[in-house]
Amino acid sequence: MNATPLLALDATGVSVRFNGAGKGVTALSNVSFTLEQGGFLTLLGPSGCGKSTLLRVIADITKPTSGAILVLGKTPDEARRNREIGFVFQESALLPWCNVIDNVRLPLAVGGKHKKAANQGPSAEELLALVGLAGWEKSFPHELSGGMRQRVAIARALLGGPKLLLMDEPFGALDEITRDRLNEEMLRIWRETGTTVVFVTHSIYEAAFLGQQVMMLAARPGRVREIIQIDLPEPRKLALRETADFTKMAGYLRTVLETC
Amino acid sequence: MSVQTMESQETADAALQETADASWVARQRSEAFERYLMPVIGTVLLVVVWWLIIVAFKVPPYIAPSPVAVAVTFANKFQLLFSNLVPTALEALGGFLIGNVLAVATATVFVHSRRIERIVYPVAVLLNSIPIVAKVPILILLLGNGMEPKIAIAALIVYFPTLVNMVRGLQAVSPQSMELMHILSATKAEVFWRLRLQTSLPYLFSALKIAASTATLGAIVGEWIGSQVGIGALIIQATYNFDSELLYATVLMGAFFSLAFFLVILGAERAFVRWQPESR
Ligand SMILES: Nc1ncnc2c1ncn2[C@@H]1O[C@H](COP(=O)(O)OP(=O)(O)OP(=O)(O)O)[C@@H](O)[C@H]1O
Ligand SMILES: [Mg+2]
């Protein structure tokens, strides 16, 4: 359509207000930003600054009170129906009565007429191999460790080859060792699939290690504080975190975070 | 770290998990042994204490029989007992089926319409608050003296607990799962069949296990007024005839049926809800 390539995300003046009991909360106030396709954006900010809310607006779970967001040039609603969005939750949200392969294939099993879209892209088996779980097809979620469950959730989110992968603190409940390992894995998966990733985290190190860009949100009301480019040598490996460049970057993020 | 070492780490994790699993299985086994042995010990103790009391206090047979006498009567009059169990069992099963199907259907309607729930639920609470012994004569007047009123009583008695549990079970879906279904553009029917129904199964089965014994109870109580056959009728006849041995043997027959019914439901639960580890 356009001469310029389609943006993965294009938000203009997105605000979300919750009118709960009492005075209500402005979760997001006038949020504008763009994200190019193939990017890896991490969202960082203090608790309650609206990171999850922003992700949910993109995924069409929450409607913005005002403003608009375009996902691959469409409304979030259209993008969702086209199966262009994958979502990974903090708790893996696997179906405990389905084995691993059936969990990954859930997008093929539900969605009315929209489920056909899930036939595109790599197969469930290929995705399980991609996340390092080949051979675990027949296991049940309660037989897996927390890290393995998140891998299954990532494979499920990738079924149908979504162009945009949204992740809300996917490794937040994991121990540090598993988390580090999955961080490195995540970068490999991002490179191999070429999908755009928006990744919410509480960890400065995770934000800097994963993100090509870090979007810092400030709280009360939730708003964009700063978008920081992370220029670090690629491909990133865990050892990168010991380098002076990385430490400097993380230090900078910390000073910005303290003003949020 | 390469993918290779990652996978070998995972395998090591799995091996560790396996040894943990082995000791878990062993623990489970001894637990199972405990679980099945202890009730047997309890039952034997009860019978022994019962027998001792009868012998020590020289209780006359028309007040309470000895366990031996009950066992002999149970064996001798097995034909009579069994022929009276058949109608009671049919009524209990019929009531169980009808009451639970209606309860599950009502719960399904409730989770899809708050308004209908607000209209119907108070009525269900009201009907449930009428004591069962008060419902029996009303239903007998309404439905006559056949099996129908007994089935109706059994159905009424199981309806409410199953309804309450099923509503809770269908709503026990985690918000994240609902959001996942939304992202996948799942239809309401898909959410129901794929998510709600499965989530509700443990709740449903805990209600069904209670229903197995209450349905039997309902059928027996239903037979207390004006019935000629059934465990309930036999209980009343034996009581009027001061035939305590027959009375106890009849109660025993009813209890055996109730227990068997319960165990069948338990077996079905094990078969259908395998995904949930016992510890949870
Ligand atoms: N459904 C809702 N109803 C009312 N208020 C809400 C709702 N969801 C979020 N909020 C409020 O909006 C604000 C932002 O919430 P959000 O979950 O987006 O924050 P967050 O940045 O993800 O926080 P955390 O890092 O703790 O996950 C909070 O003040 C929260 O209380
Ligand atoms: Mg959050």
Coordinates of C-alpha atoms and ligand atoms in Angstrom, one line a residue:
Chain A
M1 CA 0.0 0.0 0.0
N2 CA 2.5 2.6 1.2
A3 CA 5.9 3.3 0.0
T4 CA 7.2 3.2 3.6
P5 CA 7.1 -0.2 5.2
L6 CA 4.1 -0.9 7.5
L7 CA 4.7 -0.1 11.2
A8 CA 4.1 -2.9 13.7
L9 CA 2.6 -0.4 16.1
D10 CA 1.5 3.2 15.7
A11 CA -0.1 4.7 18.8
T12 CA -1.4 8.2 18.9
G13 CA -2.7 9.7 22.2
V14 CA -3.8 6.4 23.8
S15 CA -5.5 7.0 27.1
V16 CA -7.1 4.4 29.4
R17 CA -9.2 5.3 32.4
F18 CA -10.7 2.8 34.8
N19 CA -13.8 4.1 36.6
G20 CA -13.6 1.8 39.5
A21 CA -15.1 2.4 42.9
G22 CA -13.8 5.7 44.3
K23 CA -12.0 8.2 42.1
G24 CA -11.0 5.9 39.3
V25 CA -7.5 5.4 37.8
T26 CA -5.9 6.8 34.7
A27 CA -3.8 3.8 33.7
L28 CA -2.5 5.4 30.5
S29 CA -2.4 9.1 29.6
N30 CA -1.8 10.2 26.0
V31 CA 0.7 7.5 25.0
S32 CA 2.1 7.9 21.5
F33 CA 4.9 5.9 19.9
T34 CA 5.8 3.8 16.9
L35 CA 7.5 0.5 16.5
E36 CA 8.9 -0.9 13.3
Q37 CA 8.4 -4.4 12.2
G38 CA 11.0 -6.9 13.4
G39 CA 11.8 -4.8 16.4
F40 CA 12.2 -5.9 20.0
L41 CA 10.7 -3.4 22.4
T42 CA 10.9 -3.8 26.1
L43 CA 8.5 -2.0 28.4
L44 CA 10.0 -0.9 31.8
G45 CA 8.5 1.1 34.6
P46 CA 7.4 1.1 38.2
S47 CA 4.6 -1.2 39.3
G48 CA 1.2 0.2 38.3
C49 CA 2.5 2.4 35.5
G50 CA 0.3 0.8 32.9
K51 CA 2.6 -1.7 31.2
S52 CA 0.1 -4.5 31.2
T53 CA -2.7 -2.1 30.3
L54 CA -0.7 -1.0 27.2
L55 CA -0.1 -4.6 26.2
R56 CA -3.8 -5.4 26.6
V57 CA -4.8 -2.4 24.5
I58 CA -2.6 -3.7 21.7
A59 CA -4.1 -7.2 22.1
D60 CA -7.6 -5.8 22.0
I61 CA -8.4 -7.0 25.5
T62 CA -8.9 -3.5 26.8
K63 CA -10.4 -0.7 24.6
P64 CA -8.6 2.7 24.9
T65 CA -10.8 5.5 26.4
S66 CA -9.4 7.9 23.9
G67 CA -6.8 7.8 21.2
A68 CA -6.0 5.0 18.8
I69 CA -3.5 2.4 18.1
L70 CA -2.8 0.7 14.8
V71 CA -1.4 -2.8 14.8
L72 CA 0.2 -3.5 11.4
G73 CA -1.9 -0.8 10.0
K74 CA -5.2 -2.2 11.3
T75 CA -7.2 -1.8 14.4
P76 CA -6.3 -4.2 17.3
D77 CA -9.7 -5.9 16.7
E78 CA -8.8 -6.7 13.1
A79 CA -5.3 -7.8 13.9
R80 CA -6.6 -10.1 16.6
R81 CA -9.2 -11.6 14.2
N82 CA -6.4 -12.1 11.6
R83 CA -4.4 -13.9 14.2
E84 CA -1.5 -11.5 13.8
I85 CA -1.0 -11.2 17.6
G86 CA 0.5 -13.8 19.9
F87 CA 0.3 -13.3 23.7
V88 CA 2.4 -14.9 26.5
F89 CA 1.2 -14.4 30.1
Q90 CA 3.2 -14.3 33.3
E91 CA 1.5 -17.6 34.4
S92 CA 1.7 -19.8 31.4
A93 CA -2.2 -20.3 31.3
L94 CA -1.8 -23.8 29.8
L95 CA -4.8 -26.0 29.8
P96 CA -4.0 -28.6 32.5
W97 CA -6.1 -31.3 30.9
C98 CA -4.3 -31.1 27.6
N99 CA -0.9 -32.4 26.9
V100 CA 1.9 -30.2 25.6
I101 CA 1.2 -30.7 21.9
D102 CA -2.5 -30.1 22.3
N103 CA -1.8 -27.0 24.3
V104 CA 0.4 -25.7 21.5
R105 CA -2.3 -26.5 19.0
L106 CA -5.0 -24.6 20.9
P107 CA -5.0 -21.8 18.4
L108 CA -6.1 -24.4 15.8
A109 CA -8.9 -25.7 18.0
V110 CA -10.7 -22.5 18.9
G111 CA -11.5 -19.2 17.2
G112 CA -14.5 -20.1 15.0
K113 CA -13.8 -19.1 11.4
H114 CA -10.6 -17.3 12.5
K115 CA -8.8 -20.5 13.5
K116 CA -7.8 -21.3 9.9
A117 CA -5.2 -18.5 10.1
A118 CA -3.3 -20.7 12.6
N119 CA -2.5 -23.2 9.8
Q120 CA 0.1 -20.8 8.5
G121 CA 3.7 -20.8 9.6
P122 CA 5.6 -23.5 11.4
S123 CA 3.9 -26.6 12.8
A124 CA 3.4 -27.3 16.5
E125 CA 6.2 -29.9 16.4
E126 CA 8.6 -27.4 14.8
L127 CA 7.7 -24.8 17.3
L128 CA 8.3 -27.2 20.2
A129 CA 11.7 -27.9 18.7
L130 CA 12.3 -24.2 18.4
V131 CA 11.7 -23.7 22.1
G132 CA 13.8 -26.7 23.0
L133 CA 11.0 -29.1 24.0
A134 CA 11.1 -31.7 21.2
G135 CA 10.2 -35.0 22.7
W136 CA 7.9 -33.6 25.4
E137 CA 4.7 -33.6 23.2
K138 CA 2.8 -36.1 25.3
S139 CA 3.7 -34.6 28.8
F140 CA 1.1 -32.8 30.8
P141 CA 1.6 -29.3 32.2
H142 CA 1.8 -30.5 35.8
E143 CA 4.7 -32.7 34.8
L144 CA 6.8 -29.7 33.6
S145 CA 8.9 -27.2 35.4
G146 CA 7.9 -23.5 35.4
G147 CA 10.4 -22.7 32.7
M148 CA 9.3 -25.5 30.5
R149 CA 5.7 -24.4 30.9
Q150 CA 6.6 -20.9 29.7
R151 CA 8.4 -22.4 26.7
V152 CA 5.1 -24.3 25.8
A153 CA 3.2 -21.0 26.2
I154 CA 5.7 -19.3 23.8
A155 CA 5.3 -22.1 21.3
R156 CA 1.5 -21.7 21.5
A157 CA 1.8 -18.0 21.0
L158 CA 3.9 -18.5 17.9
L159 CA 1.5 -21.0 16.2
G160 CA 0.2 -19.5 13.0
G161 CA 3.2 -17.3 12.7
P162 CA 1.9 -14.0 14.3
K163 CA 3.8 -10.9 13.2
L164 CA 3.6 -9.5 16.7
L165 CA 4.4 -11.3 19.9
L166 CA 3.3 -9.6 23.2
M167 CA 4.8 -10.9 26.4
D168 CA 3.7 -9.7 29.9
E169 CA 6.5 -10.5 32.4
P170 CA 6.7 -14.0 30.9
F171 CA 9.8 -15.0 33.1
G172 CA 8.8 -12.9 36.1
A173 CA 7.9 -16.0 38.2
L174 CA 11.0 -18.0 37.3
D175 CA 14.2 -18.4 39.2
E176 CA 17.2 -16.4 38.0
I177 CA 19.1 -19.2 36.3
T178 CA 16.1 -20.3 34.3
R179 CA 15.3 -16.7 33.5
D180 CA 18.8 -16.0 32.2
R181 CA 18.7 -19.1 30.0
L182 CA 15.2 -18.2 28.6
N183 CA 16.4 -14.6 27.9
E184 CA 19.1 -15.9 25.6
E185 CA 16.6 -18.4 24.1
M186 CA 14.2 -15.6 23.5
L187 CA 16.6 -13.6 21.4
R188 CA 17.4 -16.7 19.3
I189 CA 13.6 -17.3 18.8
W190 CA 13.1 -13.6 17.9
R191 CA 15.9 -13.8 15.3
E192 CA 14.7 -17.1 13.9
T193 CA 11.1 -16.2 13.6
G194 CA 11.6 -12.5 12.6
T195 CA 8.5 -11.6 14.6
T196 CA 8.2 -8.2 16.3
V197 CA 8.2 -8.5 20.1
V198 CA 6.9 -6.3 22.9
F199 CA 8.1 -7.5 26.2
V200 CA 7.1 -6.2 29.6
T201 CA 9.5 -6.6 32.5
H202 CA 10.3 -5.4 35.9
S203 CA 14.0 -6.1 35.5
I204 CA 16.4 -3.4 34.2
Y205 CA 18.8 -6.1 33.1
E206 CA 16.2 -8.0 31.2
A207 CA 15.0 -4.8 29.6
A208 CA 18.5 -3.9 28.4
F209 CA 19.6 -7.3 27.4
L210 CA 16.5 -8.1 25.3
G211 CA 15.4 -4.8 23.9
Q212 CA 16.5 -3.1 20.8
Q213 CA 14.6 -0.3 22.4
V214 CA 13.4 0.2 25.9
M215 CA 10.3 2.2 26.5
M216 CA 10.3 3.7 30.0
L217 CA 6.8 4.4 31.4
A218 CA 6.2 6.7 34.4
A219 CA 3.4 6.1 36.8
R220 CA 0.3 8.1 37.9
P221 CA -0.8 8.7 35.3
G222 CA 0.9 6.1 33.1
R223 CA 2.8 7.9 30.3
V224 CA 5.9 7.5 28.1
R225 CA 8.9 8.8 30.0
E226 CA 11.5 8.1 27.4
I227 CA 12.3 5.6 24.6
I228 CA 15.9 4.5 24.8
Q229 CA 17.9 2.9 21.9
I230 CA 20.0 0.0 23.1
D231 CA 23.0 -0.3 20.9
L232 CA 24.9 -3.3 21.9
P233 CA 26.9 -5.8 19.8
E234 CA 24.8 -8.5 18.1
P235 CA 24.1 -11.4 18.6
R236 CA 23.8 -10.8 22.3
K237 CA 25.0 -13.5 24.6
L238 CA 24.7 -13.7 28.4
A239 CA 28.4 -12.7 28.7
L240 CA 27.4 -9.3 27.3
R241 CA 26.0 -8.4 30.7
E242 CA 29.5 -8.4 32.2
T243 CA 30.8 -5.8 29.7
A244 CA 31.3 -2.1 30.5
D245 CA 28.9 -1.0 27.7
F246 CA 26.1 -3.1 29.2
T247 CA 26.7 -1.9 32.7
K248 CA 26.7 1.7 31.5
M249 CA 23.4 1.1 29.7
A250 CA 21.8 -0.5 32.7
G251 CA 23.1 2.3 34.9
Y252 CA 21.5 4.9 32.6
L253 CA 18.1 3.0 32.6
R254 CA 18.3 3.0 36.4
T255 CA 18.7 6.7 36.6
V256 CA 15.8 7.2 34.3
L257 CA 13.7 4.7 36.2
E258 CA 14.3 6.6 39.4
T259 CA 12.7 9.7 38.0
C260 CA 9.5 7.8 37.0
Chain B
M1 CA 25.4 -21.2 26.4
S2 CA 24.4 -23.3 23.4
V3 CA 21.1 -25.0 22.7
Q4 CA 22.9 -28.3 23.2
T5 CA 23.9 -27.7 26.8
M6 CA 20.5 -26.2 27.4
E7 CA 18.9 -29.4 26.4
S8 CA 21.3 -31.5 28.4
Q9 CA 20.5 -29.3 31.4
E10 CA 16.8 -30.0 30.8
T11 CA 17.6 -33.7 30.7
A12 CA 19.4 -33.5 33.9
D13 CA 16.5 -31.6 35.4
A14 CA 14.2 -34.4 34.1
A15 CA 16.5 -37.1 35.7
L16 CA 16.3 -35.2 39.0
Q17 CA 12.6 -35.0 38.6
E18 CA 12.4 -38.7 38.0
T19 CA 14.1 -39.7 41.2
A20 CA 11.8 -37.2 43.0
D21 CA 8.9 -38.8 41.2
A22 CA 10.0 -42.3 42.3
S23 CA 10.0 -41.4 45.9
W24 CA 6.7 -39.6 45.4
V25 CA 5.2 -42.8 43.9
A26 CA 6.5 -44.8 46.9
R27 CA 5.0 -42.4 49.3
Q28 CA 1.8 -42.4 47.3
R29 CA 1.7 -46.2 47.5
S30 CA 2.1 -46.3 51.3
E31 CA -0.4 -43.6 51.5
A32 CA -2.8 -45.6 49.4
F33 CA -2.2 -48.6 51.7
E34 CA -3.0 -46.4 54.7
R35 CA -6.1 -45.0 52.9
Y36 CA -7.6 -48.4 52.2
L37 CA -6.4 -50.2 55.4
M38 CA -7.6 -47.6 57.9
P39 CA -11.3 -47.7 57.0
V40 CA -11.2 -51.5 57.2
I41 CA -9.7 -51.3 60.7
G42 CA -12.4 -48.7 61.6
T43 CA -15.2 -50.9 60.4
V44 CA -13.9 -54.0 62.1
L45 CA -13.6 -52.0 65.4
L46 CA -17.1 -50.7 65.1
V47 CA -18.5 -54.3 64.7
V48 CA -16.4 -55.6 67.6
V49 CA -17.6 -52.7 69.9
W50 CA -21.2 -53.3 68.8
W51 CA -20.9 -57.0 69.6
L52 CA -19.3 -56.4 72.9
I53 CA -22.0 -54.0 74.0
I54 CA -24.7 -56.5 73.0
V55 CA -23.1 -59.3 75.0
A56 CA -22.0 -57.2 78.0
F57 CA -25.3 -55.5 78.6
K58 CA -27.4 -58.5 77.5
V59 CA -29.4 -56.3 75.1
P60 CA -32.5 -58.2 74.0
P61 CA -32.7 -59.0 70.2
Y62 CA -35.9 -56.9 69.7
I63 CA -34.0 -53.7 70.8
A64 CA -30.7 -54.4 69.0
P65 CA -29.4 -57.5 67.3
S66 CA -25.9 -58.8 67.5
P67 CA -23.7 -58.4 64.4
V68 CA -23.7 -62.2 64.0
A69 CA -27.5 -62.4 63.9
V70 CA -27.6 -59.6 61.4
A71 CA -25.1 -61.3 59.2
V72 CA -27.1 -64.6 59.3
T73 CA -30.3 -62.7 58.5
F74 CA -28.6 -60.9 55.7
A75 CA -27.5 -64.2 54.1
N76 CA -30.8 -66.0 54.7
K77 CA -33.1 -63.2 53.5
F78 CA -30.8 -62.1 50.7
Q79 CA -33.5 -62.8 48.1
L80 CA -36.0 -60.6 49.9
L81 CA -33.5 -57.8 50.5
F82 CA -32.3 -57.8 47.0
S83 CA -35.7 -57.7 45.4
N84 CA -36.5 -54.7 47.6
L85 CA -33.2 -53.1 46.7
V86 CA -34.0 -53.1 43.0
P87 CA -36.8 -50.5 43.0
T88 CA -34.9 -48.3 45.5
A89 CA -31.8 -48.5 43.3
L90 CA -33.7 -47.6 40.2
E91 CA -35.3 -44.6 41.9
A92 CA -32.0 -43.4 43.3
L93 CA -30.3 -43.8 39.9
G94 CA -33.2 -42.1 38.1
G95 CA -33.3 -39.2 40.5
F96 CA -29.5 -38.9 40.4
L97 CA -29.6 -38.7 36.6
I98 CA -32.5 -36.3 36.3
G99 CA -31.5 -34.1 39.2
N100 CA -27.9 -33.7 38.1
V101 CA -28.7 -33.2 34.4
L102 CA -31.1 -30.5 35.4
A103 CA -28.6 -28.9 37.8
V104 CA -25.8 -28.9 35.1
A105 CA -28.2 -27.4 32.6
T106 CA -29.4 -24.7 35.0
A107 CA -25.8 -23.9 35.9
T108 CA -24.9 -23.6 32.2
V109 CA -27.8 -21.1 31.7
F110 CA -26.7 -19.2 34.8
V111 CA -23.2 -18.6 33.6
H112 CA -24.5 -17.2 30.3
S113 CA -27.2 -15.0 31.7
R114 CA -26.9 -13.1 35.0
R115 CA -30.6 -12.0 34.7
I116 CA -31.9 -15.6 34.6
E117 CA -29.7 -16.5 37.5
R118 CA -31.1 -13.6 39.5
I119 CA -34.6 -14.8 38.8
V120 CA -34.2 -18.5 39.2
Y121 CA -31.6 -18.8 41.9
P122 CA -33.7 -17.4 44.8
V123 CA -36.5 -19.8 43.8
A124 CA -34.0 -22.7 44.0
V125 CA -32.8 -21.6 47.4
L126 CA -36.4 -21.3 48.6
L127 CA -37.4 -24.8 47.4
N128 CA -34.2 -26.2 48.8
S129 CA -35.0 -24.8 52.2
I130 CA -38.2 -26.9 52.5
P131 CA -37.1 -30.0 54.5
I132 CA -37.1 -33.2 52.5
V133 CA -39.5 -35.0 54.9
A134 CA -42.0 -32.2 54.2
K135 CA -41.6 -32.5 50.4
V136 CA -42.3 -36.3 50.5
P137 CA -46.1 -36.1 51.2
I138 CA -46.5 -33.2 48.8
L139 CA -44.9 -35.2 46.0
I140 CA -46.8 -38.3 46.8
L141 CA -50.0 -36.4 46.5
L142 CA -48.9 -34.9 43.2
L143 CA -47.3 -38.0 41.6
G144 CA -49.1 -41.0 43.1
N145 CA -47.7 -44.0 44.8
G146 CA -45.4 -45.4 42.1
M147 CA -41.7 -44.8 41.5
E148 CA -42.3 -41.3 40.2
P149 CA -42.5 -39.4 43.6
K150 CA -39.4 -41.2 44.9
I151 CA -37.4 -40.4 41.7
A152 CA -38.6 -36.8 42.1
I153 CA -37.5 -36.6 45.7
A154 CA -34.1 -38.1 44.9
A155 CA -33.8 -35.6 42.0
L156 CA -34.7 -32.7 44.2
I157 CA -32.3 -33.7 46.9
V158 CA -29.3 -33.8 44.5
Y159 CA -30.3 -30.8 42.4
F160 CA -29.3 -28.0 44.7
P161 CA -25.8 -29.1 45.8
T162 CA -24.9 -29.9 42.2
L163 CA -26.2 -26.6 41.0
V164 CA -24.2 -24.6 43.5
N165 CA -21.0 -26.6 42.8
M166 CA -21.4 -26.5 39.0
V167 CA -22.0 -22.7 38.9
R168 CA -18.8 -22.3 41.0
G169 CA -16.9 -24.7 38.8
L170 CA -18.0 -23.1 35.5
Q171 CA -16.9 -19.7 36.9
A172 CA -13.6 -21.0 38.3
V173 CA -11.9 -20.2 35.0
S174 CA -8.8 -18.0 35.5
P175 CA -9.0 -14.5 34.0
Q176 CA -5.8 -15.2 32.0
S177 CA -7.4 -18.2 30.3
M178 CA -10.4 -16.0 29.4
E179 CA -8.1 -13.4 27.9
L180 CA -6.2 -16.1 26.0
M181 CA -9.6 -17.3 24.6
H182 CA -10.4 -13.7 23.7
I183 CA -7.1 -13.2 21.9
L184 CA -7.8 -16.4 19.9
S185 CA -11.3 -15.0 19.1
A186 CA -12.9 -18.0 20.6
T187 CA -16.7 -18.2 20.5
K188 CA -18.9 -18.5 23.6
A189 CA -19.5 -22.1 22.7
E190 CA -15.8 -22.9 22.4
V191 CA -15.1 -21.2 25.7
F192 CA -17.8 -23.3 27.3
W193 CA -16.8 -26.7 25.9
R194 CA -13.0 -26.2 25.9
L195 CA -12.6 -24.2 29.1
R196 CA -15.5 -23.9 31.4
L197 CA -16.7 -27.5 31.3
Q198 CA -13.3 -28.9 31.8
T199 CA -12.5 -26.5 34.7
S200 CA -15.8 -27.4 36.4
L201 CA -15.2 -31.2 36.3
P202 CA -13.5 -31.4 39.8
Y203 CA -16.3 -29.3 41.2
L204 CA -18.9 -31.4 39.5
F205 CA -17.5 -34.7 40.8
S206 CA -17.3 -33.5 44.3
A207 CA -21.0 -32.7 44.0
L208 CA -21.8 -36.1 42.4
K209 CA -20.0 -38.0 45.1
I210 CA -22.3 -36.4 47.7
A211 CA -25.3 -36.9 45.3
A212 CA -24.7 -40.7 45.1
S213 CA -25.5 -41.1 48.8
T214 CA -28.2 -38.4 49.1
A215 CA -30.0 -39.8 46.0
T216 CA -30.2 -43.1 47.8
L217 CA -31.3 -41.4 51.0
G218 CA -34.0 -39.6 49.0
A219 CA -35.4 -42.8 47.5
I220 CA -35.5 -44.5 50.9
V221 CA -37.2 -41.7 52.6
G222 CA -39.7 -41.5 49.7
E223 CA -40.6 -45.1 50.4
W224 CA -41.6 -44.5 54.0
I225 CA -45.1 -43.4 53.2
G226 CA -47.5 -45.9 51.7
S227 CA -45.0 -48.0 49.8
Q228 CA -45.1 -51.8 49.6
V229 CA -41.7 -52.4 48.1
G230 CA -38.2 -50.9 48.5
I231 CA -35.6 -50.6 51.1
G232 CA -37.6 -47.8 52.8
A233 CA -40.8 -49.8 52.9
L234 CA -38.9 -52.8 54.3
I235 CA -37.4 -50.6 57.0
I236 CA -40.8 -49.4 58.1
Q237 CA -42.3 -53.0 58.1
A238 CA -39.4 -54.4 60.1
T239 CA -39.6 -51.7 62.6
Y240 CA -43.4 -52.2 63.2
N241 CA -42.8 -56.0 63.5
F242 CA -39.9 -55.4 66.1
D243 CA -37.8 -57.5 63.6
S244 CA -34.6 -55.8 64.5
E245 CA -32.5 -58.3 62.7
L246 CA -34.3 -57.7 59.4
L247 CA -34.2 -53.9 60.0
Y248 CA -30.4 -53.9 60.5
A249 CA -29.9 -56.2 57.5
T250 CA -32.1 -53.9 55.3
V251 CA -30.1 -50.9 56.4
L252 CA -27.0 -52.8 55.6
M253 CA -28.2 -53.5 52.1
G254 CA -29.1 -49.9 51.6
A255 CA -25.6 -48.9 52.9
F256 CA -23.9 -51.3 50.6
F257 CA -25.7 -49.9 47.6
S258 CA -24.9 -46.3 48.6
L259 CA -21.2 -47.2 49.0
A260 CA -21.1 -49.0 45.7
F261 CA -22.7 -46.0 44.0
F262 CA -20.2 -43.7 45.6
L263 CA -17.3 -45.9 44.5
V264 CA -18.5 -45.9 40.9
I265 CA -18.6 -42.1 40.9
L266 CA -15.1 -42.1 42.4
G267 CA -13.9 -44.3 39.6
A268 CA -15.4 -42.1 37.0
E269 CA -13.7 -39.1 38.6
R270 CA -10.4 -40.8 38.5
A271 CA -10.9 -41.6 34.8
F272 CA -12.1 -38.2 33.8
V273 CA -10.0 -35.8 35.9
R274 CA -6.6 -37.4 35.5
W275 CA -5.0 -34.1 34.8
Q276 CA -5.2 -32.8 38.3
P277 CA -2.6 -34.2 40.7
E278 CA -4.1 -35.4 44.0
S279 CA -2.1 -32.9 46.0
R280 CA -3.9 -29.9 44.5
Ligands
LIG1 N1 -9.5 -3.9 35.2 C1 -9.0 -2.8 35.9 N2 -9.9 -2.1 36.7 C2 -9.5 -1.0 37.4 N3 -8.2 -0.6 37.5 C3 -7.3 -1.3 36.8 C4 -7.7 -2.4 36.0 N4 -6.5 -2.9 35.4 C5 -5.5 -2.1 35.8 N5 -6.0 -1.1 36.6 C6 -5.2 0.0 37.2 O1 -4.4 0.6 36.2 C7 -3.1 0.9 36.6 C8 -2.1 0.2 35.7 O2 -2.2 -1.2 35.8 P1 -1.3 -2.2 35.0 O3 -1.7 -3.5 35.4 O4 -1.3 -1.8 33.6 O5 0.1 -1.8 35.6 P2 1.5 -2.6 35.4 O6 2.5 -1.5 34.9 O7 1.4 -3.7 34.5 O8 1.9 -3.0 36.8 P3 2.8 -4.2 37.3 O9 4.2 -3.9 37.0 O10 2.5 -4.3 38.8 O11 2.2 -5.4 36.6 C9 -3.0 0.4 38.1 O12 -3.2 1.5 38.9 C10 -4.2 -0.6 38.2 O13 -4.7 -0.5 39.5
MG2 MG 1.5 -5.9 34.8

